[in-house]
XYZ file of C-alpha atoms in Angstrom:
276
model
C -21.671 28.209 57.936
C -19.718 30.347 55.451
C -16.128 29.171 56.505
C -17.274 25.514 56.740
C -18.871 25.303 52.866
C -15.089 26.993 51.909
C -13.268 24.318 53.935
C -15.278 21.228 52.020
C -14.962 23.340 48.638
C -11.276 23.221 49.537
C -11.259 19.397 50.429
C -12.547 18.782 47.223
C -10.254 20.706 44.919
C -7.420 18.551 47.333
C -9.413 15.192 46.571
C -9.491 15.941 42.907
C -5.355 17.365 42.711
C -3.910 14.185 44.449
C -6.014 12.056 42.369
C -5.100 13.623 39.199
C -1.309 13.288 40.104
C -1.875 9.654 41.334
C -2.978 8.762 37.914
C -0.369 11.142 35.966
C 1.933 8.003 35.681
C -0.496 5.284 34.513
C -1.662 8.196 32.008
C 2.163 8.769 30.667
C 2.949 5.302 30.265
C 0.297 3.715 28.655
C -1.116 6.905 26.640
C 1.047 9.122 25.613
C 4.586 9.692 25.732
C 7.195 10.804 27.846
C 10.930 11.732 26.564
C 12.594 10.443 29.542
C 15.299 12.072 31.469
C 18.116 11.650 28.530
C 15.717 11.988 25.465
C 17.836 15.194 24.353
C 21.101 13.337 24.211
C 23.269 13.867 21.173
C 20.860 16.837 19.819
C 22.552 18.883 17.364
C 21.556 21.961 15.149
C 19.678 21.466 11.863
C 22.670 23.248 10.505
C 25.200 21.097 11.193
C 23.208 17.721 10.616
C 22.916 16.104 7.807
C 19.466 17.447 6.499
C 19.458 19.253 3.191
C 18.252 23.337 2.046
C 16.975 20.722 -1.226
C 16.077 24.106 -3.022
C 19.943 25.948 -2.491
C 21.745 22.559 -3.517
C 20.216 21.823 -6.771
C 20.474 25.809 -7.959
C 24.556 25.173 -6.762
C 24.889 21.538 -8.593
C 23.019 22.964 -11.818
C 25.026 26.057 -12.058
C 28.333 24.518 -11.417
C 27.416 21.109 -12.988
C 29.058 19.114 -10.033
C 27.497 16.819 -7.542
C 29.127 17.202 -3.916
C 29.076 17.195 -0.248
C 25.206 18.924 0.535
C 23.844 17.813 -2.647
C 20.497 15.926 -2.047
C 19.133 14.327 -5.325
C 18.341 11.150 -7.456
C 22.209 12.310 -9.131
C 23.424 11.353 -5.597
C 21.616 7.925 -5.854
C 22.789 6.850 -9.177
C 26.274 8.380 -8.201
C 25.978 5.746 -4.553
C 25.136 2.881 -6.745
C 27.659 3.053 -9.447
C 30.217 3.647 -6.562
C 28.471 0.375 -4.528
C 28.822 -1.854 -7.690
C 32.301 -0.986 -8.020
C 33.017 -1.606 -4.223
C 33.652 1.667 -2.779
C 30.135 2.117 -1.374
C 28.684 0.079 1.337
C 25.905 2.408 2.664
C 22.204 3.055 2.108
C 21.162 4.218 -0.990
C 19.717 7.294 0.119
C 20.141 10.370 -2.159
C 22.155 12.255 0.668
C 26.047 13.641 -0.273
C 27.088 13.105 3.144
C 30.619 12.064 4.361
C 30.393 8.785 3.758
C 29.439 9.264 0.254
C 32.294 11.650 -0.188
C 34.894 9.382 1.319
C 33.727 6.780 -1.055
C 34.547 9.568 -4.188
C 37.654 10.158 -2.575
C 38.813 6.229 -2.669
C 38.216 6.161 -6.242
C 39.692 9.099 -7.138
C 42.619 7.870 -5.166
C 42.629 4.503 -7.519
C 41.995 6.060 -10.406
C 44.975 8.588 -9.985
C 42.214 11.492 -10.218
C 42.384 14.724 -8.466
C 41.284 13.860 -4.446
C 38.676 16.598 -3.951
C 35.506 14.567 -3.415
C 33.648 16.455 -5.875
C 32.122 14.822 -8.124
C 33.289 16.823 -11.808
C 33.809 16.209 -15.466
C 36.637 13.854 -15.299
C 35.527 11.730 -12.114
C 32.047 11.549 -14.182
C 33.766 10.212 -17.199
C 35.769 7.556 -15.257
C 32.319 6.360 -13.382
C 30.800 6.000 -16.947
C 28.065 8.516 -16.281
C 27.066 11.946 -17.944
C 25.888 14.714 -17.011
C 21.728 15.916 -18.260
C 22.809 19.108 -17.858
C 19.419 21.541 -17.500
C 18.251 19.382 -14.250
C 21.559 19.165 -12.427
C 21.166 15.149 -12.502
C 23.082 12.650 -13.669
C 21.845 9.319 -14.704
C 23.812 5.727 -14.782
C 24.806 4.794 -18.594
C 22.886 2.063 -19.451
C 21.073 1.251 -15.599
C 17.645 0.385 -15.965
C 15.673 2.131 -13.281
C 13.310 0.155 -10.919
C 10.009 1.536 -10.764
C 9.418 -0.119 -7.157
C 12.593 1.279 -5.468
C 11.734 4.580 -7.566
C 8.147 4.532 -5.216
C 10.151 3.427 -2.330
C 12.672 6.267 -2.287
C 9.795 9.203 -3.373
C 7.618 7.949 0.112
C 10.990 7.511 2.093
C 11.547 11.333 1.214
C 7.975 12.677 2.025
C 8.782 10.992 5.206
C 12.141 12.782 6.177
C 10.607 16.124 4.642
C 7.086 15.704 6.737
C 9.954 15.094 9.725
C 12.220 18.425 8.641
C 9.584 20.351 8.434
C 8.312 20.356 11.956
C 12.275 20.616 13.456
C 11.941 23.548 16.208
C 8.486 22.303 17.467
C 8.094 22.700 21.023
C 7.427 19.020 23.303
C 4.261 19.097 24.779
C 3.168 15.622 26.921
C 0.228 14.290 24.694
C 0.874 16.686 21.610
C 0.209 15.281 18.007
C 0.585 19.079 16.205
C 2.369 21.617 14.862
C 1.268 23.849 18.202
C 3.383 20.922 20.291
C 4.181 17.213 20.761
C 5.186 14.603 22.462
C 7.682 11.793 21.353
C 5.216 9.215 20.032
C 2.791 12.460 18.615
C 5.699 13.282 16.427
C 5.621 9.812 15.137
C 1.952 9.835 14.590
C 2.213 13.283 12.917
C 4.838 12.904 10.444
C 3.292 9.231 9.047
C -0.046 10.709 8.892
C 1.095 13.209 6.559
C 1.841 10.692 4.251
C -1.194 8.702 4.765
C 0.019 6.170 6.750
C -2.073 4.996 9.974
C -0.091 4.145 12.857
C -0.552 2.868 16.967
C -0.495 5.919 18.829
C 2.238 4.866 21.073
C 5.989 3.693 21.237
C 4.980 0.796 22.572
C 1.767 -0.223 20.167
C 4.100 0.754 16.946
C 7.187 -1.720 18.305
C 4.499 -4.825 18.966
C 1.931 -3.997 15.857
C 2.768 -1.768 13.238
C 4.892 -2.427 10.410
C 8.126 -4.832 9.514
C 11.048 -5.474 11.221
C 14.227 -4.828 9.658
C 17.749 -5.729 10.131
C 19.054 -2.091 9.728
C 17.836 1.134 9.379
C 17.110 2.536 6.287
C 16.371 6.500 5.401
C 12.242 6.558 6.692
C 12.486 3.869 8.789
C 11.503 3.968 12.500
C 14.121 2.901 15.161
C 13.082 2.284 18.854
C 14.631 2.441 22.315
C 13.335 1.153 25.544
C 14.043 2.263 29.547
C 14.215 5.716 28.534
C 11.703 6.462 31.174
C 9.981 3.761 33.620
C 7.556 1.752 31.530
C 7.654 -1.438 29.793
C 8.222 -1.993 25.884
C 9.300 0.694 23.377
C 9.753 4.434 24.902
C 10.539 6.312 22.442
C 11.385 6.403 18.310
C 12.478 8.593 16.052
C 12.553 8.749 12.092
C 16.114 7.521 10.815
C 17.584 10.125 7.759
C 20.620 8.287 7.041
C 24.644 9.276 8.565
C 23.742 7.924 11.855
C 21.229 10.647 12.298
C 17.354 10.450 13.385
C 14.426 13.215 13.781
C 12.300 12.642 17.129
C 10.727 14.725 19.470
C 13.213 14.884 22.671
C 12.580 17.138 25.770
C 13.801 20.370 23.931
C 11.103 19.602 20.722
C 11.620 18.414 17.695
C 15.135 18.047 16.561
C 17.943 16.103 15.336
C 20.050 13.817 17.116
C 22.848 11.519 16.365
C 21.774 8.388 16.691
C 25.314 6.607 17.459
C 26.141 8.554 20.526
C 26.435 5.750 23.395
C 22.887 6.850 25.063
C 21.261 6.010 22.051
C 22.838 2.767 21.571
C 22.592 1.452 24.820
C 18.741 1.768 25.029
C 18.454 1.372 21.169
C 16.287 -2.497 20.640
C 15.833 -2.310 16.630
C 14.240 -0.574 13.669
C 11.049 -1.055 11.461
C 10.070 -0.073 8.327
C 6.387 1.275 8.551
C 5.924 1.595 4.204
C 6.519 -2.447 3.602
C-alpha cells in the first residue's frame, strides 16, 4: 500500500511539471518578457559608452573652464544649438559631448581657422558668441531666450536616462520588475515608474497603447524591435541615450548596447516617446 500511495504522489508531481512547462510559452509571450536568443548583441561596457560620471565632468569643465568630449550639461546644449543654427550640427539636442558633437567643434574650428582640438576654450567661445558663467562650469547662448517647455522636456528626458544608468549591472530575471532582477519589458516598467510615469507591462501593450509615435529617436524615448523571440508584436525595447546607444535589459542584465549594430536594425520597427 506504501509503494503504491508513492507511485500516485509521483504521478502527480509529473502531471503538475509537464503542465507547468506546457504553459511556460503562453506565460513568456503574453506576460512577461523574454530577451530572445540575440538580445545581448552589440553590448558594450558602461565605460566605453556614451553615459556620463555627471559628478567628475562638471568638477573637470569648472576647473579648467572648457566644455569637451565627456562633458554632460545644459553648456553642452546651448553649445549643440548655437553649432545647429550655424549648420554644423544636425543631431539631437541632448546635453551629451559625444563624437558627434565634437566633430561638429572641429568643422568650425576648421572654418574659422581656429586651433582643431575639439575643445571647446576661450577663443572657440568667443567666435560662437557665447561666454563663459564661470562658478557653474556653464555657458549660456548670448542673447537666446530659453524655452521653459523644452527646459521641462530635457530635465524628465534626463531622470529617464539616469533612472536607466542607475540600474546598469542588474541581473535578467524572466518576470523581474526590480533592482533584485528583471526582465526586458520589467526594466521598462521600472525605469518610467521612477519618474511617475504608468506604462503597459509588456513590449507588446507599450508598442499598441502607450505613448506617441515618433519619427526618430530622441534621448528618453523608447525604441522597439520585433521577432527577437517567437511571439507576435513588439519583443523587446530599450531606453534610447543618444550616439546610437540604448539601455535595455538583454540576457546578460541591464546594460548598454549600440543600437546601430545590424541585429538591432534588422528587427528594429520604430520609436515612441512615452512623456508627450
Amino acid at each position: 500500500m506504501a509503494k503504491s500511495n508513492l507511485s500516485a504522489k509521483k504521478y502527480v508531481l509529473s502531471t503538475a511539471f509537464v503542465t507547468s512547462l506546457a504553459l511556460t510559452p503562453i506565460f513568456a509571450g503574453s506576460v512577461f518578457a523574454n530577451a530572445g536568443a540575440g538580445a545581448s548583441e552589440g553590448d558594450i561596457p558602461a565605460s566605453e559608452s556614451n553615459l556620463p560620471n555627471v559628478t567628475e565632468q562638471e568638477e573637470t569643465s569648472t576647473s579648467v573652464g572648457l566644455i569637451q568630449r565627456g562633458d554632460v550639461s545644459s553648456a553642452v546644449e546651448n553649445l549643440q544649438e548655437e553649432l545647429q543654427d550655424q549648420g554644423y550640427y544636425t543631431y539631437n539636442i541632448d546635453g551629451i559631448f559625444g563624437p558627434i558633437t565634437e566633430e561638429a567643434v572641429r568643422e568650425y574650428q576648421a572654418d574659422q581657422d581656429l586651433q582643431v582640438d575639439g575643445i571647446v576654450g576661450p577663443n572657440t567661445e568667443e567666435a560662437l558668441a557665447v561666454e563663459n558663467e564661470g562658478s557653474d562650469g556653464e555657458l549660456n547662448i548670448v542673447e537666446k531666450d530659453e524655452d521653459e517647455n523644452t527646459t521641462e522636456s530635457g530635465d524628465i528626458q534626463s531622470d529617464i536616462v539616469a533612472a536607466a544608468e542607475s540600474v546598469v549591472g542588474t541581473p535578467y530575471v524572466w518576470g523581474g520588475t526590480t533592482t533584485d532582477g528583471m526582465d526586458s519589458s520589467g526594466f521598462i516598467n521600472y525605469v518610467f515608474n521612477q519618474v511617475d510615469i504608468d506604462i503597459s507591462r509588456t513590449h507588446s501593450e507599450m508598442w499598441v497603447n502607450d505613448g506617441v509615435h515618433v519619427d526618430s529617436p530622441e534621448i528618453g524615448d523608447v525604441v522597439f524591435f520585433e521577432g527577437t523571440y517567437d511571439t507576435e508584436g513588439a519583443s523587446h525595447s530599450g531606453i534610447y541615450i543618444g550616439n546610437g546607444q540604448m539601455i535595455h535589459a538583454g540576457n546578460d542584465g541591464v546594460s548598454v548596447a549600440d543600437f546601430t549594430i545590424d541585429y538591432w536594425q534588422d528587427h528594429y520597427i520604430g520609436a515612441k516617446s512615452f512623456t508627450e
